[in-house]
Coordinates of C-alpha atoms and ligand atoms in Angstrom, one line a residue:
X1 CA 48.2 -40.6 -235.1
X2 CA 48.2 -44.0 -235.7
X3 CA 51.7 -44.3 -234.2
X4 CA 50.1 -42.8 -231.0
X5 CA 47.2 -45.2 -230.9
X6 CA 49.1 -48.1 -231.2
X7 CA 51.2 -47.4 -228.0
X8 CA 48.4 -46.6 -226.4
X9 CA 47.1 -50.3 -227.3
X10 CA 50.3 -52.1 -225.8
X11 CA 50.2 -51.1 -222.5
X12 CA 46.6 -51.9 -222.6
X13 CA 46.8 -55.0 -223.5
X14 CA 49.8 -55.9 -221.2
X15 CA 47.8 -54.2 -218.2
X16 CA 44.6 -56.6 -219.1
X17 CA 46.9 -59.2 -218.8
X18 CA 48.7 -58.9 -216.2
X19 CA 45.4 -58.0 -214.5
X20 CA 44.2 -61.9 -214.7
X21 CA 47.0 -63.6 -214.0
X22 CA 46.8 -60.9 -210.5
X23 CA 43.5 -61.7 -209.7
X24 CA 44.6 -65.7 -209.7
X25 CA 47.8 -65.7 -208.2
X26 CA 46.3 -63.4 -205.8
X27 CA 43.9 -66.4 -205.2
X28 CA 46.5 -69.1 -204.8
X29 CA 47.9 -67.2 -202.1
X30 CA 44.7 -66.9 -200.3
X31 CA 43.9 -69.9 -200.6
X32 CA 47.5 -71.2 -199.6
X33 CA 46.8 -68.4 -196.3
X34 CA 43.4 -70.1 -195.9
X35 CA 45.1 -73.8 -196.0
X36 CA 46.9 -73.1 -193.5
X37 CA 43.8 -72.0 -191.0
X38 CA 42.0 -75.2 -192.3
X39 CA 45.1 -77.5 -190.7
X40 CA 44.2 -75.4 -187.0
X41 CA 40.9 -77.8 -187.1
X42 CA 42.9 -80.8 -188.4
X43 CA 43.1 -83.3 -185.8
X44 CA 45.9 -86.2 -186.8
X45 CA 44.6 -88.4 -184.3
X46 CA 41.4 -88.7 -186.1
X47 CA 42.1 -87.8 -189.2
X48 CA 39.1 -85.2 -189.5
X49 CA 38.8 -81.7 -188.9
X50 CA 37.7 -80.9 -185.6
X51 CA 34.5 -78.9 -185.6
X52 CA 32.8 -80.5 -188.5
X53 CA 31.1 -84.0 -189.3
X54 CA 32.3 -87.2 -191.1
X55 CA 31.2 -86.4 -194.4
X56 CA 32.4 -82.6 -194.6
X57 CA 35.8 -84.1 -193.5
X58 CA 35.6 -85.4 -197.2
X59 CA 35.1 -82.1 -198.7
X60 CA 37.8 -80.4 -196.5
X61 CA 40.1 -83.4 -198.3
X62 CA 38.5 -82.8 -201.7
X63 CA 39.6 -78.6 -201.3
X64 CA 43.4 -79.6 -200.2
X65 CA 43.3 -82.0 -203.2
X66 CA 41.9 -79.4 -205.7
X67 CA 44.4 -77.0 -204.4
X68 CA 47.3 -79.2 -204.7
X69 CA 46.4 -80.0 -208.4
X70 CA 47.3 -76.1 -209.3
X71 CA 49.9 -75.2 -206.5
X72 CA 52.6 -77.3 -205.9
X73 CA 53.2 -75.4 -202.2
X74 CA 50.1 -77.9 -201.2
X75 CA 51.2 -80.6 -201.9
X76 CA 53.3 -81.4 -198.5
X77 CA 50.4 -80.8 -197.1
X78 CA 47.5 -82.8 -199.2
X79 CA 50.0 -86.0 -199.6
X80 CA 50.4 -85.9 -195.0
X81 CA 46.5 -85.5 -194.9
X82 CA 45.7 -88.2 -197.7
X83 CA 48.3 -90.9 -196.1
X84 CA 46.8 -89.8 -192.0
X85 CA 43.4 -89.9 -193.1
X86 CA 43.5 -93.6 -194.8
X87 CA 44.9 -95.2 -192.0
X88 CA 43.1 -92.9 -188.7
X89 CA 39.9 -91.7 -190.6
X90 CA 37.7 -95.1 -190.5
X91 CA 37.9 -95.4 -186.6
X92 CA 35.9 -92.1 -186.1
X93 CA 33.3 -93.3 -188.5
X94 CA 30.5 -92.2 -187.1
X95 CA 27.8 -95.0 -188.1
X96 CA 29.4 -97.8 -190.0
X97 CA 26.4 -98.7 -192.2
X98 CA 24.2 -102.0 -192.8
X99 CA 25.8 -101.6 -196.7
X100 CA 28.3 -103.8 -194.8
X101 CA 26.2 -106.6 -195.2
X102 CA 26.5 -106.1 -198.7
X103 CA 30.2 -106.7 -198.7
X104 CA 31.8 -108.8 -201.4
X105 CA 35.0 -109.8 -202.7
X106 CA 35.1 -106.4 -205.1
X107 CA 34.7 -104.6 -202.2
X108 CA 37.8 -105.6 -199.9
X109 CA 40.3 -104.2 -202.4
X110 CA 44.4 -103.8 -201.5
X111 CA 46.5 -101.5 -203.0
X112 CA 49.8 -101.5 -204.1
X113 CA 51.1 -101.1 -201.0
X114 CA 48.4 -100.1 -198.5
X115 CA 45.6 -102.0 -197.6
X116 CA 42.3 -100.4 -198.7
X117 CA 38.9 -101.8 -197.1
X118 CA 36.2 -99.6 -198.7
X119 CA 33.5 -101.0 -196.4
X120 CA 35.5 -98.8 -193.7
X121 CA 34.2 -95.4 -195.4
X122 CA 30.3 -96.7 -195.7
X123 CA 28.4 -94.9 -192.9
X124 CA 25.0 -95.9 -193.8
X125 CA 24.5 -92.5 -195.7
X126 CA 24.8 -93.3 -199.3
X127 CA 25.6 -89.0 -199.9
X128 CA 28.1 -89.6 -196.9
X129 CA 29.5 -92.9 -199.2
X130 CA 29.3 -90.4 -202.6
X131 CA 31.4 -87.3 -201.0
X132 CA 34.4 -90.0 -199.5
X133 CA 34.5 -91.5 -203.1
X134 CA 35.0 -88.2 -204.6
X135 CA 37.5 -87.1 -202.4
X136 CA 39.4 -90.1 -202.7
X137 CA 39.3 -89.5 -206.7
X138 CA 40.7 -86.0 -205.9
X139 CA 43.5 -87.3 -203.8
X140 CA 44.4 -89.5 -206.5
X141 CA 44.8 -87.0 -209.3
X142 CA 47.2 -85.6 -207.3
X143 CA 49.2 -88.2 -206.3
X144 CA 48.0 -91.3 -208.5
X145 CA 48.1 -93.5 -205.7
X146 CA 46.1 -96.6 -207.1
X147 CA 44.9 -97.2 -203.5
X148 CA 42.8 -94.3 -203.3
X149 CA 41.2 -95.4 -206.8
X150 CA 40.6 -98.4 -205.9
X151 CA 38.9 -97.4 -202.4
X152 CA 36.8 -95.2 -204.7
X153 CA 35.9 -98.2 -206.9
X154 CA 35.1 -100.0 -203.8
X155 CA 32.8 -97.4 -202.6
X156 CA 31.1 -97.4 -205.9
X157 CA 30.5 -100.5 -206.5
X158 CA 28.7 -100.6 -202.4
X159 CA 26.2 -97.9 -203.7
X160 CA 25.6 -99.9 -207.0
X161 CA 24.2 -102.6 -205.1
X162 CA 21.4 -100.1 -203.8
X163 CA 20.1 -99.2 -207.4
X164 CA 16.6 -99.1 -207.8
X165 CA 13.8 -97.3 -205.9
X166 CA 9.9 -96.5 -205.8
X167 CA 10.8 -94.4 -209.0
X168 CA 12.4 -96.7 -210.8
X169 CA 16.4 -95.9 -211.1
X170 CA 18.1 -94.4 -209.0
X171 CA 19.8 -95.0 -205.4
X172 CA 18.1 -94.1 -202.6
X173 CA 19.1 -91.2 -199.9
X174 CA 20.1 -94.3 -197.2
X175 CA 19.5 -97.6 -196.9
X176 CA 16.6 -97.5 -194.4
X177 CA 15.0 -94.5 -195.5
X178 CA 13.2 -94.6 -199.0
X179 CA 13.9 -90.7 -199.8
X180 CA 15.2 -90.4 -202.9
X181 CA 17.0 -87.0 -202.9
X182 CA 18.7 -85.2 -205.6
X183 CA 22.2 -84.9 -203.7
X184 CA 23.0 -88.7 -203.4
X185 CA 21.7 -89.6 -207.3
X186 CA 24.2 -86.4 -208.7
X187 CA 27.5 -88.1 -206.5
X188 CA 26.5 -91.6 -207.9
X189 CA 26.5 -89.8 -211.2
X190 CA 29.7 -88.3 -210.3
X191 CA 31.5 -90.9 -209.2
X192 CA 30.6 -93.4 -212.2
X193 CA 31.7 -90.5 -214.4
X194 CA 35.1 -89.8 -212.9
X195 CA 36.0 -93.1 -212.7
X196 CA 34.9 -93.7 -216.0
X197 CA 37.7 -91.6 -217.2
X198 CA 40.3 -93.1 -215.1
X199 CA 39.7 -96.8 -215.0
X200 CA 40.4 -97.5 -218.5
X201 CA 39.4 -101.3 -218.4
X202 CA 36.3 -100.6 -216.4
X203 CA 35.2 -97.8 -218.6
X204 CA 32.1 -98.9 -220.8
X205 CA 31.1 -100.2 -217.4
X206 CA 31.0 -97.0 -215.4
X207 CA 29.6 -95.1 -218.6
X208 CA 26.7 -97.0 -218.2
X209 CA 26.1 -96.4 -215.1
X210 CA 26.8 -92.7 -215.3
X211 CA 24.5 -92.6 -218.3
X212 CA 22.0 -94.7 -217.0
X213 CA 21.9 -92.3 -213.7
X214 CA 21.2 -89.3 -215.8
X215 CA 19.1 -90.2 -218.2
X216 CA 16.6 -91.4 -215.1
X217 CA 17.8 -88.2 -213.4
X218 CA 16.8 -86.3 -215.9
X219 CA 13.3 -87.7 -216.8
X220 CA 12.3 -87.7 -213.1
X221 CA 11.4 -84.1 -212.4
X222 CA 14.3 -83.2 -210.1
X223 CA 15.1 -80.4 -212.4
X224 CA 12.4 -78.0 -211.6
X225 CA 10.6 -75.3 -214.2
X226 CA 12.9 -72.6 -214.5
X227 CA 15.8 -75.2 -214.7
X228 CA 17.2 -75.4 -210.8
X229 CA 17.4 -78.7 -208.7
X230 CA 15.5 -79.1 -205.8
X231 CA 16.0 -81.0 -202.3
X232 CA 14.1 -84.3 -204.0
X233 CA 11.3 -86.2 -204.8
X234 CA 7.9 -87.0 -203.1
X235 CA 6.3 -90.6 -202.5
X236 CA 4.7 -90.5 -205.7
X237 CA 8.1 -89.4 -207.7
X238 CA 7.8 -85.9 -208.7
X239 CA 9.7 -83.0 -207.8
X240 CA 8.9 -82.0 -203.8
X241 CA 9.5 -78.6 -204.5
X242 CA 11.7 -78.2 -201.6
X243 CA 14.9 -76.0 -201.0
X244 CA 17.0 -75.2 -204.1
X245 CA 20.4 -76.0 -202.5
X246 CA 24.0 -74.7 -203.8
X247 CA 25.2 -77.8 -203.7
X248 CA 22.4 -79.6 -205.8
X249 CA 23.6 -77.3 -208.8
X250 CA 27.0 -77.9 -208.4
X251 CA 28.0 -82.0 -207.9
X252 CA 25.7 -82.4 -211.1
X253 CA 27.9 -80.1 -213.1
X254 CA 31.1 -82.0 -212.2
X255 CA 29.3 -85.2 -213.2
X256 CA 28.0 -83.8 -216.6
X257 CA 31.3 -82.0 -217.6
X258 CA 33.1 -86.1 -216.9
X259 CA 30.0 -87.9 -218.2
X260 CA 30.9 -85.6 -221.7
X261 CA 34.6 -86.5 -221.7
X262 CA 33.7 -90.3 -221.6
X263 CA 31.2 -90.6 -223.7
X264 CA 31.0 -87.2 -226.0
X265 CA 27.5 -85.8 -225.8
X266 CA 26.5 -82.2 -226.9
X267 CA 23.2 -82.7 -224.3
X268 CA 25.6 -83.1 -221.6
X269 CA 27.2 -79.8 -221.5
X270 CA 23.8 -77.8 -222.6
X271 CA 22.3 -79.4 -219.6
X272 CA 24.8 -78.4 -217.3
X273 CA 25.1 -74.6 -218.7
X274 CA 21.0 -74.7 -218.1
X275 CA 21.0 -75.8 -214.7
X276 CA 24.3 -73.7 -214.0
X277 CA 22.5 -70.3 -215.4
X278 CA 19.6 -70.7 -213.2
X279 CA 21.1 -71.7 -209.9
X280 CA 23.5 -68.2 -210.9
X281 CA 19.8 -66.3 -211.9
X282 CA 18.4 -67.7 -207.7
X283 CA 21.2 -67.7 -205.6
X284 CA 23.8 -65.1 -206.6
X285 CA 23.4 -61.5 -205.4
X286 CA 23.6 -58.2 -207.3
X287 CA 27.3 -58.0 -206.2
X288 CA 27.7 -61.6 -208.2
X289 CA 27.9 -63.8 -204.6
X290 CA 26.7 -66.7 -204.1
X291 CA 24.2 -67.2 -201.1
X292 CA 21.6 -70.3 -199.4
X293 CA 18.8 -69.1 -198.4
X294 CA 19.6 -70.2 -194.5
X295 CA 22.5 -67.9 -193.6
X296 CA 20.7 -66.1 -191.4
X297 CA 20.2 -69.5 -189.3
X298 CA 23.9 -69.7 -189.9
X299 CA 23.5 -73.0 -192.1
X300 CA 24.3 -75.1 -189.2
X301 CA 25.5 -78.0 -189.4
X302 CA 25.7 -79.2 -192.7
X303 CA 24.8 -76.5 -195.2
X304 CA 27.6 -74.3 -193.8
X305 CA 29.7 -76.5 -197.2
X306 CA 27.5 -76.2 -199.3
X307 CA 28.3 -73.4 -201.3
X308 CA 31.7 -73.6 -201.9
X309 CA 30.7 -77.7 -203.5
X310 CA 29.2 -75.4 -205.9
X311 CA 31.5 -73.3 -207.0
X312 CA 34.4 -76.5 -207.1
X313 CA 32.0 -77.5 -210.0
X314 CA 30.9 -74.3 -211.8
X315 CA 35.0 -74.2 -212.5
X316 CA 35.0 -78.1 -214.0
X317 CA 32.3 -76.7 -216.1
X318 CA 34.2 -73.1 -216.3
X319 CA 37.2 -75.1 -217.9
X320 CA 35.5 -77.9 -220.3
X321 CA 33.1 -74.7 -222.0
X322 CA 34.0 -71.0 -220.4
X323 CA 31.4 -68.6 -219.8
X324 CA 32.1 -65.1 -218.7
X325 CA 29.5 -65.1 -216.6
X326 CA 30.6 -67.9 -214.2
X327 CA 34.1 -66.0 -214.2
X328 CA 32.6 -63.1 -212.8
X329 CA 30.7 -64.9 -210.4
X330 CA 33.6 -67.0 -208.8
X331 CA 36.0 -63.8 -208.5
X332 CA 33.4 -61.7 -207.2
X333 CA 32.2 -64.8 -204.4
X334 CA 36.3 -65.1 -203.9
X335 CA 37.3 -61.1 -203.6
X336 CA 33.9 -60.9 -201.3
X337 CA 35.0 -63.6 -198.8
X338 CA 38.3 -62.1 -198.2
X339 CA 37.7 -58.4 -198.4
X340 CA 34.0 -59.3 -196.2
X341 CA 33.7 -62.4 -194.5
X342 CA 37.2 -63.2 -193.0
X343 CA 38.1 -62.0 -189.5
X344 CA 41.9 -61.0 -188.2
X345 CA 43.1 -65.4 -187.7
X346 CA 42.2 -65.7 -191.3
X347 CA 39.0 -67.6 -190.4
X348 CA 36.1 -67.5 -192.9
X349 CA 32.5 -68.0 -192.3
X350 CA 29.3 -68.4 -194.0
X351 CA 28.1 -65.8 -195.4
X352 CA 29.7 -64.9 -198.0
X353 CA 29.1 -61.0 -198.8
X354 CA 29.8 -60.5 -195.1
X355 CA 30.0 -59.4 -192.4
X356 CA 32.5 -62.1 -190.7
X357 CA 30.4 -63.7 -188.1
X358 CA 30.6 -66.6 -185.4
X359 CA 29.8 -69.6 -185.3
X360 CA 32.8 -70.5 -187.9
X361 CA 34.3 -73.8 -188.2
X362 CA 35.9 -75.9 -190.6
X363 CA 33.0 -76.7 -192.6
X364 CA 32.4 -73.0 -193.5
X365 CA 35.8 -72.1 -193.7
X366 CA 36.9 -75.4 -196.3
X367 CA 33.6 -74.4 -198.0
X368 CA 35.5 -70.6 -198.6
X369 CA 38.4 -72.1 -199.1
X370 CA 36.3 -74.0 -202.5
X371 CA 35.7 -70.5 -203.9
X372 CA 39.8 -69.0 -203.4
X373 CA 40.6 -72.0 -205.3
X374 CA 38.2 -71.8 -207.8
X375 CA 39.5 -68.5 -208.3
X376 CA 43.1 -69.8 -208.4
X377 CA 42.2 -72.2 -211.0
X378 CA 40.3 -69.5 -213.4
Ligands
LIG401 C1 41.0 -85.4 -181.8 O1 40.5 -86.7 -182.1 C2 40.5 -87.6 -181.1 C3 40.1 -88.9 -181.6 O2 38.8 -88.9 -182.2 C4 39.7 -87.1 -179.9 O3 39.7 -88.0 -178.8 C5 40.2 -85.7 -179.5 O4 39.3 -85.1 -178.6 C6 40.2 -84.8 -180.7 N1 40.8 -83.5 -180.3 C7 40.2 -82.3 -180.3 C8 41.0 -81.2 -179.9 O5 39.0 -82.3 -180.5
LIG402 C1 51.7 -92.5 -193.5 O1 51.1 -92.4 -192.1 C2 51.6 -93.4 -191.3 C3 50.8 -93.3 -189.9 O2 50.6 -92.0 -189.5 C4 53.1 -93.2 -191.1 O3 53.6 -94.2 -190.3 C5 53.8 -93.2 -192.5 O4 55.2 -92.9 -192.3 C6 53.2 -92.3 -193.4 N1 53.7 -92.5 -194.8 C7 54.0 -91.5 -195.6 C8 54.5 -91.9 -197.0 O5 53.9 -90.3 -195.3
LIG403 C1 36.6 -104.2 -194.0 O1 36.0 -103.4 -193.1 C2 34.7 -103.9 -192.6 C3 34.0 -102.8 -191.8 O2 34.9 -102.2 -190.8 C4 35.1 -105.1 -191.7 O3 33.9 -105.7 -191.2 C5 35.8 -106.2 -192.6 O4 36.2 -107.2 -191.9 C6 37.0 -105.5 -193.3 N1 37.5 -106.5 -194.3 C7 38.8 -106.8 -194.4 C8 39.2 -107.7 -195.5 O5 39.6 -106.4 -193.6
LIG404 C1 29.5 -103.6 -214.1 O1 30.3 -104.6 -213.5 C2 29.7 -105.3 -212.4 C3 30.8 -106.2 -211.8 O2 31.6 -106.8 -212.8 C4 28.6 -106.1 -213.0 O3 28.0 -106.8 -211.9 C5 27.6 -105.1 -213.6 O4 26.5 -105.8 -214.1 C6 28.2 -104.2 -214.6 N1 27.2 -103.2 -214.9 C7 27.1 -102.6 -216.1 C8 26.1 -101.6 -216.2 O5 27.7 -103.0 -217.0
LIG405 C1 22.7 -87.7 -226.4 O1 22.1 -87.7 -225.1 C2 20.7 -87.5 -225.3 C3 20.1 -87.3 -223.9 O2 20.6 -88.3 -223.0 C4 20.1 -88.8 -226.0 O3 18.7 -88.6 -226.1 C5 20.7 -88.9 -227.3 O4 20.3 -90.1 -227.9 C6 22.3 -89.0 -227.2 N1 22.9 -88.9 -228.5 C7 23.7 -89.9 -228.9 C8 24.3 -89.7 -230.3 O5 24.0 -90.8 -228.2
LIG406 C1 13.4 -71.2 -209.5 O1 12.5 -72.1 -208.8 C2 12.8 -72.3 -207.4 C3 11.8 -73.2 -206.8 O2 11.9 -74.5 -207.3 C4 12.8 -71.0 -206.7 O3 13.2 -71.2 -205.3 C5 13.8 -70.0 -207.3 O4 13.7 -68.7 -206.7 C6 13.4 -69.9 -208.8 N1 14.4 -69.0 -209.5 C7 14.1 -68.0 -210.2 C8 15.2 -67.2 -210.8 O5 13.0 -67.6 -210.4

């Protein structure tokens, strides 16, 4: 008998297993299907994806790189749209901002080779500003390029010279609008923490500023009761109640799970497992997908990214302290997309448990594409 029951435990084991690795390398070549739809809506003359805006062209770069980083069949790919982009990219930007005026000699950087002018990414949108500097992180851990560091060190250090608003810290959401939203403070916080781990002799600097960003974050009241983010703040600084994006509880993850590498906090990560359980608790369905609450307006034109900016973080978190319960949710938001929301030219759209419906564009379809690799990556 207890020959018997230890065959039976073999296979059992060897089945669970070769059940994971399935479910992600059946990711990887989704998402490697899905990369290839995404380049339909590039556009090499401008360096963007046709169909979507200047900032979710950042994104679409930040899901190539993230895919790249775990499949090497990307990276042909990631490297042709990291080199285009530099050079075509700046000439379609849409609203080159009064931050401009703010130039300085840290801000006209040159790389090894290329050029880099980081005012040339500034659009007068100091989220817009955040998402480029990410991307361009991304596209250097895949290719450690020092020019795309160095543009994302440029960018920083534009946004650090609009610290400080009505309540107190913190950047506000552009330079002529005193909004102080949740979105642009969790990039800042983002950015200063990624570079923090890769600039080594500008380190204690961007600590500081990653951990002076959160600990004002955190005091202000963008965190609501039950421990989700909403849109921002009112005139008189406390929480404005307003919509409890995907995104909102997903940039602040990424920026928590790089502010705890720097500078090893245990608040850090409970923080982000708070805020990560609660956006999971409002937004996912019973099926375990994620959803924002304006799909039925199809999201248009921005929020259609949203979601899959959340679950590029919940992984970062996923990896530097696993929870079962953010496995389950990316593979059940990945299987859903391609089993629900994907129609016969491999297009995906927005919503996410289905059915596949127009409009679809880049922006929703890179935003999918988030969630296939996050899947890849578990
Ligand atoms: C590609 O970008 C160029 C430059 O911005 C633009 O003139 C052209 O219309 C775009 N192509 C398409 C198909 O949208
Ligand atoms: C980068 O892009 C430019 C302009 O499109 C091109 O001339 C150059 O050969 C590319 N370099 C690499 C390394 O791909
Ligand atoms: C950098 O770009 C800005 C904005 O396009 C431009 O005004 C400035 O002259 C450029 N600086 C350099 C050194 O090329
Ligand atoms: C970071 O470095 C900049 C430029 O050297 C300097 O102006 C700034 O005061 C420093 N900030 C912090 C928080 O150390
Ligand atoms: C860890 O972070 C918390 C919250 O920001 C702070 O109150 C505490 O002093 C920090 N602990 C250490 C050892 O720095
Ligand atoms: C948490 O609060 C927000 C409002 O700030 C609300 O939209 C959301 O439904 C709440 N989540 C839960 C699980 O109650």
């Amino acid at each position: 008998m207890l020959f018997s029951s230890r065959c039976l435990l073999a296979p059992t084991l060897l089945s669970l297993f070769l059940a994971e690795s399935t479910v992600a390398d059946q990711a990887k070549s989704r998402a490697q299907t899905a990369l290839s739809t995404l380049q339909d809506w590039y556009n090499s003359t401008s360096g963007l994806w046709d169909t979507c805006g200047w900032w979710n062209g950042a994104n679409c770069m930040t899901t190539i790189a993230d895919l790249a980083a775990l499949d090497p069949s990307a990276m042909e790919t990631a490297t042709y749209v990291f080199n285009n982009t530099l050079i075509r990219a700046p000439a379609s930007n849409p609203h080159p901002g009064p931050e401009t005026k703010a130039n300085n000699k840290r801000m006209a950087l040159w790389g090894r080779s290329n050029a880099v002018n980081a005012s040339q990414w500034l659009d007068s949108a100091y989220d817009d500003d955040g998402w480029w500097a990410l991307a361009w992180i991304a596209a250097y851990d895949v290719t450690k390029k020092p020019a795309y560091l160095q543009l994302a060190e440029g960018i920083f250090s534009a946004l650090t010279s609009a610290w400080g608003t009505q309540c107190g810290g913190g950047i506000p959401w552009n330079p002529t609008d005193k909004y102080v939203n949740a979105i642009t403070n969790e990039l800042f916080l983002s950015t200063a923490a990624h570079l923090a781990n890769r600039v080594p002799s500008r380190k204690a600097n961007y600590t500081t500023w990653a951990k002076r960003e959160w600990d004002w974050f955190a005091a202000q009241g963008f965190i609501g009761d039950n421990g989700t983010i909403n849109d921002g703040l009112l005139d008189n600084c406390k929480n404005n109640g307003d919509t409890v994006w995907s995104y909102n509880q997903g940039v602040v993850l990424g920026g928590l799970v790089e502010l705890n590498k720097a500078a090893p906090n245990h608040t850090y990560l409970e923080s982000a497992h708070h805020i990560a359980k609660a956006a999971i608790k409002t937004l996912a369905d019973s099926n375990g997908v994620i959803h924002d609450s304006c799909e039925s307006d199809n999201c248009a034109p921005d929020a259609t990214q949203f979601k899959g900016i959340f679950m590029r973080n919940l992984v970062k978190l996923h990896k530097a302290s696993p929870d079962d319960v953010y496995k389950r949710i990316i593979e059940s938001s990945a299987k859903s997309i391609w089993e629900n929301d994907r129609n016969s030219k491999n297009q995906l759209s927005v919503n996410w448990a289905g059915p596949f419906h127009q409009p679809v564009d880049a922006s929703s379809h890179s935003s999918a594409l988030d969630a296939l690799v996050a899947a890849a990556a578990l």
